[in-house]
Amino acid sequence: MKHKILIAGMFVASLFSSCSDDYLDAPAQSTLDESVIFSSPGLAEGAIDGIKVPFAETNSYRGRFLPFYGLNTDTEWYNSSQTVSDASDLCTYDAKPNNSQMNTTNNAWAMMYSGIERANVCIRGLRTYGNPTPGSQLGYLLGEALTLRAIYYADLLKTWGDVPARFEPVSNATLYIEKSSRDIVYKQIIADLGEAATLVPWPGETAATSNVERINKAFVKGFRARLAMAASGFQQYPDGIRRSTDPELSVGNMYALALAESRSVIASGSAHLEPSFETFWKKYNQEYITAGGESLWELPFADGRGRMLFTFAVRHTTNDQFHANGANRGGTAGPLPTVFYDYDQADTRRDVTCVPYKYGTAVNNVAKQELGALNTWYFGKYRYEWMTRFVTSTNDDGVNKIYMRYAEVLLIAAEAANELEGPSAAAPYLKEIRRRAFPAAVQAVKVENYVNALTSKESMLNALVEENKFEFTGEMERKQALIRWNLLKAKLDEAKVNMKNLADRTGRYADVPAALYYKYKADNVSLDIYGLNRGETTSPGTDYTQFAWTWTGAATDTKINTLYKPGVNPDNRQFWPIWQVFIDGSNGKLTNDYSY
């Protein structure tokens, strides 16, 4: 049964509500009770649960941040990128400070800082009254609070760059503050996660770490490794795209930290890849949350909150035999049409990740699969048809967001080892990823020979950039990775060329068939499709129906060119602007950079 977030019975002053100076100077009710709340494990746990509440607020992660952040890349795009709307602007690198989807006082920026404020109160209370030591319940709760605060900050940094740094509860003196260098924030949260790792147990060691909706040591260490790579990577600063100039965040220091933390997780044996890529994603949709497998931590949503399938699933046109979530659910975004053809045909991740059909209008509550167009694919990692719970909420599906999984730990270890120790040190981690992806019969060629041929740092890094694409398409992690590799615009431009070549069947895509053939399987719901693989150009039989496999709808060039908005340089738009409502309410302390 999914863990339900409990709203703590503790008042936390809202960062963005209007309140008088006298009110802020007066002791809040929560302050009067902190000695009781944070010395009692049961009450303190309720307060920690309160840190998670902003994740699920209507305009926070649930309905604004997760549906839009991370699109568009060389693997994923908003399926309506060609439309003129504030929603498409968020994805096509043309967001404005007054964007109507975002410019509200209860949006993701505000909710992230609300979560940070709740965490700051909990951290202060536990340190002051809880004696939080390793192995104690209060120690675990401090580790959880530090990690949750780091999650909010990590998402602020990747979305907005430099942001205000608040590591103490708000007071009258700190109600309005300027942005801080992201380097300061990165160093603080990396240090916080180092402390948290000493306080929280490995997955499954205690009741608290028995499921992936609570923080565990494998996640803390893996997340710390991710942040080390991001902090030392390329990114847009107000003075240009560069790496940090802070010696503590150098590639040498941060890659060594990332390698040590990822190797610690690997050596612990506390997490592992599922034997089958498809099995992992089926278990995710079935809401399997037992810790100790591949998922390290998931952003927890109750059954009536969250929109992962609502937004990203294979499209369902109407309510049908698989859900009652409403009309046209799923399919807001999908893989670029080239991605399917970039996979090796033997790669088992391909057909899980890239789906060329939707479910049509239900007749007698039964919908059938229907082929779409070459330029409209769906993420197969999210499927109502794989769920065991029947969704009846009209606005939410309740399926968690996977925040990090073990595959990323392996690929971080490979990248850091390649940089510090060379490709032979990276090879075992890449082989483990590919061994899961390919059937045993082809592993000698697709795993051993392929990886063994990567004998230079450059060739190994290039292979890892590609492997990240094949492993994580549809999880919206690609954008930050491309930024830190300094490949964002280069890969987007490459993707535009590739899509045009696919549409015209030239270059690398000359052998992609121009027609598909289909029939329904025995269940009279599922399609048996021939012609998706390169070179499949002959009709498989008279019982199949031919279907033109072409680019339809928006003009080809128009659709392709709005991967990022014409006239915009995505390298100069790596971050969203701070929304105008927060600029206006900052008492002159906040301004936008990056020519916004």
XYZ file of C-alpha atoms in Angstrom:
596
model
C 0.000 0.000 0.000
C 1.345 3.397 -0.935
C 2.613 5.601 1.865
C 0.400 8.643 2.394
C 2.009 11.970 3.162
C 0.667 13.374 6.395
C 0.392 17.097 6.849
C 2.186 17.883 10.078
C 0.289 19.757 12.738
C 2.962 22.397 12.748
C 2.571 25.928 11.481
C 5.286 27.158 9.134
C 5.199 30.813 8.076
C 4.735 30.996 4.325
C 7.665 32.544 2.537
C 5.483 34.506 0.156
C 2.461 35.453 2.237
C 2.177 39.087 3.264
C 2.787 39.431 6.975
C 3.749 42.257 9.258
C 7.153 42.760 10.787
C 5.657 42.365 14.256
C 4.215 38.990 13.292
C 7.541 37.716 12.006
C 9.331 38.893 15.130
C 6.823 37.176 17.425
C 7.413 33.513 18.313
C 5.232 31.302 16.098
C 3.163 28.565 17.716
C 5.474 25.948 16.213
C 8.472 27.570 17.947
C 6.738 27.319 21.333
C 6.228 23.593 20.773
C 9.521 22.693 19.115
C 11.023 21.264 22.284
C 8.159 18.788 22.421
C 7.809 18.090 18.702
C 11.471 17.461 17.957
C 12.293 15.422 21.031
C 9.467 12.980 20.303
C 10.072 10.596 17.361
C 6.365 10.259 16.545
C 5.703 13.997 16.461
C 8.960 14.705 14.662
C 8.091 12.183 11.955
C 4.829 14.032 11.359
C 6.789 17.251 10.947
C 9.146 15.587 8.436
C 6.115 14.352 6.483
C 5.093 17.998 6.278
C 8.244 18.757 4.265
C 6.866 16.542 1.481
C 3.471 18.215 1.235
C 4.568 20.943 -1.263
C 5.582 18.256 -3.778
C 1.918 17.423 -4.348
C 0.341 20.876 -4.328
C -1.709 21.662 -7.437
C 0.706 24.030 -9.175
C 3.900 22.523 -7.788
C 5.633 19.342 -8.973
C 2.269 17.683 -9.563
C 0.769 19.934 -12.217
C 3.472 22.348 -13.389
C 7.066 21.311 -12.724
C 7.040 17.629 -13.683
C 4.866 18.060 -16.810
C 7.173 20.683 -18.340
C 10.725 20.688 -16.940
C 13.179 18.623 -18.978
C 11.543 19.052 -22.389
C 12.808 19.512 -25.181
C 16.020 17.544 -25.745
C 17.535 15.314 -28.403
C 15.395 12.457 -27.063
C 12.153 13.954 -25.706
C 9.768 16.689 -26.759
C 6.453 18.260 -26.002
C 4.170 16.756 -28.619
C 2.575 20.173 -29.243
C 5.824 22.124 -29.523
C 4.639 23.705 -32.770
C 1.632 25.348 -31.092
C 1.781 28.952 -29.944
C 1.125 28.812 -26.218
C 2.701 29.523 -22.862
C 2.885 25.749 -22.310
C 4.975 25.213 -25.446
C 7.163 28.240 -24.578
C 8.279 26.402 -21.415
C 9.623 23.577 -23.563
C 10.943 25.426 -26.616
C 13.377 27.637 -24.672
C 11.237 30.748 -24.937
C 9.608 31.076 -21.501
C 8.762 34.636 -20.387
C 8.652 35.865 -16.755
C 4.883 36.392 -17.079
C 4.193 32.883 -18.421
C 0.556 32.148 -17.588
C 1.266 28.536 -16.660
C 3.776 29.590 -14.028
C 3.326 33.188 -12.971
C 1.287 32.567 -9.805
C 2.157 32.848 -6.132
C 1.440 29.157 -5.524
C 3.652 27.790 -8.257
C 6.693 25.503 -8.224
C 9.173 28.194 -7.141
C 7.017 29.093 -4.143
C 6.283 25.478 -3.263
C 9.959 24.528 -3.380
C 10.765 27.317 -0.946
C 7.807 26.275 1.196
C 9.345 22.806 1.398
C 12.741 24.311 2.210
C 11.236 26.433 4.994
C 9.546 23.397 6.508
C 12.842 21.514 6.297
C 14.746 24.399 7.910
C 12.358 24.410 10.883
C 12.692 20.628 11.259
C 16.489 20.662 10.971
C 16.785 23.434 13.563
C 14.380 21.667 15.909
C 16.037 18.268 15.626
C 19.523 19.694 16.151
C 18.367 21.754 19.131
C 16.088 19.281 20.902
C 16.448 15.850 19.345
C 20.009 14.633 19.940
C 19.958 13.076 16.436
C 22.661 10.395 16.442
C 23.417 7.664 13.884
C 21.195 4.652 14.520
C 18.513 6.612 16.363
C 15.077 7.374 14.967
C 15.632 11.092 15.425
C 18.964 10.747 13.653
C 17.200 9.150 10.704
C 14.653 11.959 10.640
C 17.420 14.571 10.531
C 19.012 12.727 7.626
C 15.660 12.640 5.873
C 15.080 16.366 6.431
C 18.549 17.257 5.115
C 17.969 15.127 2.024
C 14.501 16.500 1.284
C 15.869 20.035 1.528
C 18.666 19.061 -0.880
C 16.078 17.720 -3.346
C 14.219 21.022 -3.382
C 17.450 22.959 -3.836
C 18.753 20.639 -6.551
C 15.583 21.232 -8.554
C 15.745 24.979 -8.012
C 19.354 25.047 -9.232
C 18.769 23.011 -12.386
C 15.712 25.090 -13.256
C 16.754 28.635 -12.358
C 20.542 28.653 -11.810
C 21.465 31.099 -9.043
C 18.727 31.303 -6.393
C 18.329 32.680 -2.859
C 20.081 30.443 -0.325
C 17.985 29.878 2.803
C 19.391 27.394 5.290
C 17.741 28.842 8.414
C 14.046 29.526 9.086
C 12.800 32.881 7.804
C 13.016 35.825 10.172
C 12.165 39.490 9.805
C 15.768 40.196 8.815
C 15.802 37.536 6.088
C 12.325 37.922 4.588
C 13.799 39.555 1.477
C 17.189 38.330 0.254
C 19.108 38.359 -2.998
C 20.196 35.398 -5.058
C 23.327 33.564 -3.995
C 25.873 31.907 -6.233
C 24.749 28.375 -7.026
C 28.244 27.262 -6.025
C 27.430 28.138 -2.414
C 24.216 26.135 -2.551
C 25.859 23.147 -4.233
C 28.580 23.016 -1.592
C 26.047 23.195 1.233
C 23.715 20.486 -0.045
C 26.602 18.190 -1.003
C 27.901 18.563 2.559
C 24.391 18.012 3.955
C 24.076 14.767 2.021
C 27.437 13.672 3.367
C 26.034 14.097 6.877
C 22.735 12.456 5.939
C 24.580 9.377 4.678
C 25.911 8.810 8.202
C 22.393 9.002 9.665
C 20.149 6.928 7.395
C 20.309 3.132 6.919
C 20.652 1.182 3.695
C 17.486 0.090 1.860
C 15.540 -2.506 3.815
C 17.643 -2.265 6.968
C 14.830 -0.682 8.992
C 11.085 -0.241 8.707
C 11.656 3.364 7.608
C 13.857 2.298 4.683
C 11.704 -0.655 3.632
C 10.066 1.286 0.803
C 11.295 3.790 -1.765
C 9.003 6.580 -0.549
C 11.382 7.143 2.379
C 15.014 8.207 2.208
C 17.746 5.554 2.380
C 21.552 5.513 2.252
C 21.794 4.194 -1.316
C 19.699 7.100 -2.581
C 21.548 9.697 -0.501
C 24.910 8.559 -1.830
C 23.693 8.210 -5.401
C 22.036 11.620 -5.271
C 25.213 13.133 -3.844
C 27.139 11.656 -6.781
C 24.628 13.178 -9.229
C 24.995 16.609 -7.623
C 28.794 16.387 -7.688
C 28.683 15.800 -11.436
C 26.232 18.670 -11.954
C 28.150 21.102 -9.738
C 31.402 20.573 -11.648
C 29.788 20.459 -15.074
C 29.278 23.135 -17.679
C 26.294 25.419 -17.162
C 25.143 28.920 -17.961
C 26.305 31.542 -15.497
C 25.411 35.235 -15.826
C 28.822 35.756 -17.459
C 28.589 32.827 -19.904
C 28.707 29.043 -20.198
C 31.523 27.570 -18.164
C 32.425 25.289 -15.298
C 32.542 26.581 -11.746
C 35.680 28.494 -10.831
C 35.394 27.403 -7.187
C 38.329 25.033 -6.506
C 36.156 22.904 -4.225
C 33.859 22.180 -7.187
C 36.619 21.276 -9.640
C 36.241 18.268 -11.911
C 38.997 16.486 -10.003
C 37.317 16.940 -6.628
C 33.738 16.365 -7.701
C 34.398 13.386 -9.973
C 36.402 11.747 -7.184
C 33.468 12.293 -4.824
C 30.968 10.975 -7.375
C 33.079 7.901 -8.032
C 33.528 7.159 -4.336
C 29.826 7.528 -3.576
C 28.633 5.514 -6.566
C 31.140 2.756 -5.850
C 29.963 2.713 -2.240
C 26.396 2.074 -3.395
C 27.527 -0.610 -5.853
C 29.685 -2.370 -3.259
C 26.890 -2.344 -0.676
C 24.732 -4.698 -2.725
C 21.725 -2.787 -1.393
C 20.352 -2.032 -4.863
C 20.405 -3.819 -8.197
C 19.100 -3.706 -11.733
C 15.965 -5.666 -12.440
C 16.893 -8.599 -14.709
C 14.510 -7.271 -17.379
C 14.023 -3.632 -18.410
C 10.368 -4.328 -19.179
C 9.863 -6.022 -15.819
C 11.216 -2.976 -14.023
C 8.777 -0.631 -15.764
C 5.851 -2.990 -15.284
C 6.599 -3.111 -11.562
C 6.801 0.682 -11.493
C 3.351 1.010 -13.059
C 2.091 -1.629 -10.642
C 3.332 0.683 -7.873
C 5.826 -1.764 -6.447
C 7.663 0.310 -3.859
C 9.717 -2.189 -1.865
C 13.245 -0.836 -1.369
C 16.386 -2.712 -2.338
C 15.774 -3.018 -6.069
C 16.395 -0.584 -8.907
C 14.332 2.412 -7.802
C 16.263 4.320 -5.124
C 13.708 6.992 -4.183
C 10.378 8.085 -5.567
C 8.533 11.319 -5.095
C 5.475 9.948 -3.264
C 1.964 10.711 -4.434
C -1.239 9.478 -2.806
C -3.761 7.800 -5.115
C -5.570 11.085 -5.773
C -2.495 13.209 -6.507
C 0.246 13.256 -9.126
C 0.093 13.236 -12.887
C 2.844 10.992 -14.245
C 0.559 8.793 -16.376
C -2.023 11.555 -16.798
C 0.752 13.506 -18.570
C 3.253 11.044 -20.014
C 1.546 7.676 -20.552
C 0.687 6.113 -23.883
C -2.305 8.188 -25.049
C -5.821 6.946 -24.201
C -8.502 8.814 -26.157
C -11.377 8.038 -23.753
C -12.112 6.127 -20.595
C -11.749 2.456 -21.399
C -10.997 -0.984 -19.976
C -7.718 0.269 -18.516
C -8.686 3.498 -16.725
C -11.372 6.050 -15.950
C -8.966 8.987 -15.746
C -10.774 11.026 -18.415
C -10.444 11.792 -22.113
C -7.111 12.218 -23.888
C -4.942 11.171 -20.988
C -1.232 10.640 -21.566
C 0.695 11.585 -24.656
C 1.456 15.194 -23.794
C 5.094 14.442 -24.584
C 6.958 11.612 -26.234
C 10.250 10.439 -27.732
C 11.577 12.220 -30.777
C 10.638 10.098 -33.821
C 14.312 9.368 -34.496
C 14.927 7.741 -31.111
C 13.276 4.421 -31.991
C 15.534 4.148 -35.052
C 18.663 5.080 -33.103
C 18.359 2.024 -30.877
C 20.020 -1.203 -31.892
C 17.207 -3.445 -33.108
C 18.188 -6.064 -30.518
C 18.052 -3.590 -27.615
C 15.157 -4.616 -25.379
C 14.806 -1.052 -24.098
C 13.577 0.195 -27.474
C 10.056 -1.222 -27.526
C 9.535 -0.425 -23.840
C 10.525 3.209 -24.335
C 9.042 4.125 -27.731
C 5.392 3.389 -28.595
C 3.917 4.281 -32.046
C 0.241 3.751 -31.192
C -2.484 5.171 -28.986
C -5.729 3.698 -27.694
C -8.705 4.895 -29.727
C -12.270 5.717 -28.726
C -13.733 2.985 -26.542
C -16.723 1.025 -27.854
C -18.659 -0.719 -25.087
C -15.827 0.455 -22.793
C -13.172 -1.386 -24.850
C -10.502 0.615 -26.741
C -8.143 -0.761 -29.371
C -4.634 0.296 -30.244
C -4.412 2.607 -33.286
C -1.326 3.659 -35.219
C -0.504 7.352 -35.205
C 1.982 9.293 -37.325
C 5.734 9.051 -37.751
C 6.153 12.320 -35.835
C 3.997 11.376 -32.816
C 5.359 8.731 -30.457
C 4.560 8.024 -26.822
C 6.605 7.027 -23.790
C 5.988 3.343 -23.177
C 7.502 3.480 -19.704
C 4.185 4.855 -18.459
C 1.143 2.690 -19.201
C -2.311 2.531 -17.659
C -2.540 -0.951 -19.143
C 0.282 -2.113 -16.882
C -1.345 -0.835 -13.696
C -3.064 -3.138 -11.203
C -5.021 -0.258 -9.620
C -7.850 1.134 -11.758
C -7.583 4.929 -11.803
C -10.889 6.740 -11.302
C -9.685 10.230 -10.398
C -10.443 12.643 -13.233
C -7.415 14.867 -12.549
C -4.662 12.662 -11.121
C -3.353 9.120 -11.325
C -1.347 8.812 -8.085
C 1.659 7.057 -9.646
C 4.968 8.141 -8.110
C 7.766 9.977 -9.888
C 10.994 7.951 -9.925
C 13.582 10.466 -8.795
C 16.636 8.223 -9.178
C 17.336 4.619 -10.033
C 20.347 2.343 -9.760
C 21.105 2.466 -13.490
C 22.130 6.099 -13.048
C 24.550 5.156 -10.272
C 26.249 2.705 -12.646
C 26.515 5.288 -15.425
C 27.844 7.955 -13.043
C 30.464 5.460 -11.859
C 31.403 4.754 -15.480
C 31.717 8.427 -16.391
C 33.716 9.375 -13.304
C 35.968 6.317 -13.593
C 36.613 7.078 -17.260
C 37.679 10.625 -16.438
C 39.888 9.716 -13.473
C 41.130 6.213 -14.258
C 40.494 5.621 -17.952
C 38.079 3.596 -20.082
C 39.065 0.190 -18.728
C 37.876 1.289 -15.273
C 34.571 2.456 -16.732
C 33.959 -0.681 -18.793
C 32.493 -2.971 -16.087
C 29.750 -0.467 -15.225
C 28.766 0.116 -18.856
C 28.777 -3.623 -19.482
C 26.359 -4.155 -16.609
C 23.909 -1.678 -18.133
C 24.159 -3.195 -21.615
C 24.040 -6.773 -20.352
C 20.557 -6.074 -19.036
C 19.572 -4.428 -22.327
C 20.565 -7.193 -24.769
C 19.584 -10.871 -24.996
C 22.243 -13.383 -23.999
C 22.643 -14.603 -27.583
C 24.053 -11.257 -28.774
C 25.936 -10.118 -25.673
C 29.329 -11.225 -26.994
C 28.983 -8.642 -29.776
C 26.687 -5.989 -28.288
C 28.219 -5.929 -24.802
C 31.717 -7.410 -24.665
C 33.053 -6.462 -28.089
C 31.264 -3.118 -28.141
C 32.593 -1.961 -24.767
C 36.068 -3.469 -25.209
C 36.492 -1.412 -28.377
C 36.115 1.831 -26.379
C 39.807 2.310 -25.690
C 40.058 6.096 -25.348
C 38.460 8.476 -22.868
C 36.774 10.302 -25.728
C 35.218 7.201 -27.250
C 34.037 5.992 -23.853
C 32.476 9.355 -22.991
C 30.715 9.487 -26.366
C 29.372 5.997 -25.757
C 28.134 7.010 -22.308
C 26.352 10.033 -23.744
C 24.523 7.645 -26.105
C 23.886 5.057 -23.412
C 22.250 7.665 -21.223
C 19.890 8.351 -24.132
C 18.937 4.707 -24.538
C 18.502 4.137 -20.811
C 16.676 7.286 -19.704
C 14.529 8.572 -22.589
C 11.168 9.527 -21.106
C 12.494 10.250 -17.627
C 13.343 13.900 -18.347
C 16.887 13.672 -16.984
C 18.521 14.347 -20.341
C 18.389 18.136 -20.317
C 20.579 18.579 -17.253
C 23.011 15.960 -18.560
C 23.356 17.705 -21.924
C 23.936 21.009 -20.144
C 26.713 19.669 -17.937
C 28.375 18.018 -20.966
C 28.111 21.362 -22.828
C 26.163 19.583 -25.565
C 22.696 21.129 -25.325
C 22.524 23.172 -28.531
C 24.829 20.841 -30.442
C 22.611 17.832 -29.730
C 19.407 19.765 -30.415
C 20.769 20.893 -33.784
C 21.847 17.345 -34.562
C 18.351 16.138 -33.654
C 16.770 18.635 -36.043
C 18.925 17.366 -38.916
C 18.171 13.755 -37.991
C 14.422 14.350 -37.908
C 14.485 16.009 -41.337
C 16.474 13.076 -42.712
C 13.972 10.653 -41.190
C 11.018 12.506 -42.670
C 12.734 12.479 -46.101
C 14.205 8.944 -45.692
C 17.750 10.141 -46.375
C 21.129 9.732 -44.659
C 21.059 7.475 -41.613
C 17.330 6.908 -42.085
C 17.245 6.011 -45.780
C 16.277 2.402 -44.997
C 13.372 3.237 -42.663
C 10.207 1.845 -44.309
C 7.608 4.280 -45.648
C 4.715 1.914 -44.874
C 3.683 -0.214 -41.921
C 1.510 -3.319 -41.983
C -0.763 -4.249 -39.128
C -3.418 -6.649 -37.920
C -4.988 -7.237 -34.534
C -3.812 -10.036 -32.285
C -6.142 -12.626 -30.796
C -7.256 -10.218 -28.056
C -8.644 -7.868 -30.767
C -7.063 -4.953 -28.880
C -3.302 -5.187 -29.439
C -1.620 -4.467 -32.755
C 0.724 -6.857 -34.518
C 2.900 -4.394 -36.462
C 5.339 -5.164 -39.273
C 7.528 -2.544 -40.922
C 8.892 -0.642 -37.938
C 12.342 -2.191 -38.306
C 14.735 -0.907 -40.920
C 14.481 -2.805 -44.178
C 11.032 -4.322 -43.506
C 9.490 -3.214 -46.801
C 7.585 -6.263 -48.071
C 4.008 -7.021 -47.033
C 3.973 -9.936 -44.556
C 0.635 -11.241 -45.873
C -2.831 -10.434 -47.142
C -4.247 -10.460 -43.607
C -2.259 -7.302 -42.828
C -3.486 -3.774 -43.603
C -1.053 -1.259 -45.084
C -0.570 2.075 -43.281
C 1.383 5.070 -44.628
C 4.262 5.741 -42.231
C 4.651 9.456 -42.848
C 4.991 12.792 -41.103
C 1.463 14.214 -40.760
C -0.269 17.185 -39.185
C 1.975 20.211 -38.754
C 4.322 20.993 -41.606
C 7.477 18.939 -41.221
C 9.911 21.851 -41.087
C 7.664 23.821 -38.720
C 7.392 20.961 -36.261
C 11.096 20.148 -36.373
C 12.198 23.761 -36.019
C 10.197 24.202 -32.839
C 12.317 21.678 -31.004
C 13.609 25.015 -29.841
C 11.961 28.268 -30.907
C 13.440 29.829 -34.076
C 15.599 32.831 -33.214
C 16.381 31.445 -29.752
C 19.732 29.974 -28.722
C 19.015 27.208 -26.186
C 22.524 27.550 -24.759
C 21.473 31.040 -23.653
C 18.172 29.729 -22.271
C 19.328 26.859 -20.097
C 17.143 28.108 -17.245
C 13.618 29.382 -16.852
C 13.246 33.015 -15.751
C 12.140 33.760 -12.214
C 8.434 34.435 -12.607
C 7.348 38.059 -12.495
C 5.164 37.659 -9.417
C 8.235 36.742 -7.363
C 10.337 39.528 -8.862
C 7.570 42.008 -7.995
C 7.219 40.648 -4.464
C 10.926 40.623 -3.631
C 11.239 44.234 -2.444
C 13.737 44.835 -5.243
C 16.039 41.980 -4.205
C 15.453 39.615 -7.137
C 16.270 40.210 -10.785
C 16.503 37.977 -13.834
C 19.741 37.228 -15.645
C 20.338 35.619 -19.069
C 18.769 38.587 -20.936
C 15.271 37.867 -19.634
